[in-house]
Amino acid sequence: MSYIRCQVCGQRASIRMRQHRLNYCKDHFLEWMLKHTDSTIQKYRMFGRNTRVLVAISGGKDSLALWDILWRLGYHADGFYIDLGIDEGLDYSSQSRQFAEQFATSRNLALTVIDFKKEYGESIPTLAARTQRGKGKPCSICGMVKRHLMNQAAEQGGYSVVATGHNLDDEAAVLFSNMLGWNQTQLARQAPALSGRDGMAGKVKPLFRCYERETAAYAFLQRIAYIETECPFSAGSTSISYKHLLNQMEDRSPGTKMRFVMNYLKAKEDGFFHIENTNGQDEGLHPCPVCGQATSNPDMCVFCRTIGGTPPDKAYR
Ligand code: SF4
Ligand code: ZN
Ligand code: ZN
């Protein structure tokens, strides 16, 4: 009987990666994922062996696969999980928190957990419903809160860089969306590594050259338990429909998503887009008078304004 063989040992292959023209058995695939991620970290100068890295953990396969890989590679990587209080019906937050805590305990790793409702008095869906007067999904507020708390945790814990589990499919979908709208600001900012500055940790995506099916295969073969259900608010999102479209193109022409993202980065580097590569360094930033994080708003940052922060001049009256 003929079957596809691992190109290293000749055993039956567990995964065929047409886009990379690679076939591996379980052991050689797991080994390849470590080498591939480490080469991304080195190539894009994301962090070094002695850097303290804070990994944003959602309880899903990508963030836990990333944490596992960094741990196996010997990097100093601690986890950070935000309980968003998204529990109506599906218990999404409480379940994902359990997976995050279980993973950290199983490997004896440090995990900081912020319970948003306990800290700030309301869950993300309630905060969004109040501030958006019940209109739309809570995703933009949720994203802003996650960015803010992650920066805060990095600064308070002395971490110079925050690592997220974004994979190639995520990056291709965001790029597709930004290109459809010719969103120059976002196009200029989209990068696998953004350096930090005062009050803002650096941001890196060590899995951005891994397809989603590769991170899923890694989590499965490494027996990582993770939350398989998506956040209930992600249903019907445009990024999911863009991923479907890109997958159709990928099926017809393996490597399409990789070429799309990598050629974009190359074109940006060559100055093709005539957009300034800000590397995340925005002009006109100053510290928020309430929390101290960098903001371009004249009074306080969006986070403080949204949760009802009080500017110092009012606080002392
Ligand atoms: Fe937050 Fe929206 Fe993501 Fe759910 S889908 S975790 S609400 S950003
Ligand atoms: Zn093999
Ligand atoms: Zn603030």
Short mmCIF file of N, CA, C and O and ligand atoms in Angstrom, two decimals, residues 148 288-293 300-305, ligand 3:
data_model
loop_
_atom_site.label_atom_id
_atom_site.label_comp_id
_atom_site.label_asym_id
_atom_site.label_seq_id
_atom_site.Cartn_x
_atom_site.Cartn_y
_atom_site.Cartn_z
N HIS A 148 -5.18 47.42 26.35
CA HIS A 148 -4.83 48.26 27.50
C HIS A 148 -4.31 47.41 28.67
O HIS A 148 -3.27 47.70 29.25
N CYS A 288 -1.47 59.26 29.57
CA CYS A 288 -2.84 59.50 30.07
C CYS A 288 -2.73 59.98 31.52
O CYS A 288 -2.02 59.36 32.32
N PRO A 289 -3.40 61.07 31.89
CA PRO A 289 -3.26 61.58 33.27
C PRO A 289 -3.85 60.65 34.32
O PRO A 289 -3.55 60.79 35.50
N VAL A 290 -4.70 59.70 33.90
CA VAL A 290 -5.32 58.78 34.89
C VAL A 290 -4.47 57.52 35.07
O VAL A 290 -4.11 57.15 36.18
N CYS A 291 -4.12 56.86 33.93
CA CYS A 291 -3.44 55.57 34.07
C CYS A 291 -1.98 55.61 33.64
O CYS A 291 -1.23 54.68 33.92
N GLY A 292 -1.58 56.65 32.92
CA GLY A 292 -0.17 56.78 32.51
C GLY A 292 0.17 56.13 31.19
O GLY A 292 1.28 56.30 30.68
N GLN A 293 -0.78 55.43 30.56
CA GLN A 293 -0.46 54.82 29.25
C GLN A 293 -0.47 55.87 28.15
O GLN A 293 -1.20 56.86 28.24
N MET A 300 -8.04 62.01 28.59
CA MET A 300 -7.57 60.72 29.09
C MET A 300 -7.68 59.68 27.98
O MET A 300 -8.31 59.92 26.95
N CYS A 301 -7.07 58.51 28.20
CA CYS A 301 -7.07 57.50 27.14
C CYS A 301 -8.47 56.89 26.99
O CYS A 301 -9.34 57.07 27.85
N VAL A 302 -8.67 56.17 25.88
CA VAL A 302 -10.00 55.63 25.59
C VAL A 302 -10.44 54.65 26.68
O VAL A 302 -11.61 54.62 27.07
N PHE A 303 -9.50 53.88 27.21
CA PHE A 303 -9.86 52.92 28.26
C PHE A 303 -10.42 53.66 29.47
O PHE A 303 -11.50 53.33 29.97
N CYS A 304 -9.68 54.65 29.95
CA CYS A 304 -10.12 55.37 31.16
C CYS A 304 -11.45 56.07 30.92
O CYS A 304 -12.32 56.09 31.79
N ARG A 305 -11.60 56.63 29.71
CA ARG A 305 -12.86 57.32 29.43
C ARG A 305 -14.02 56.31 29.40
O ARG A 305 -15.10 56.55 29.92
ZN ZN B 3 -5.81 56.01 30.86
#
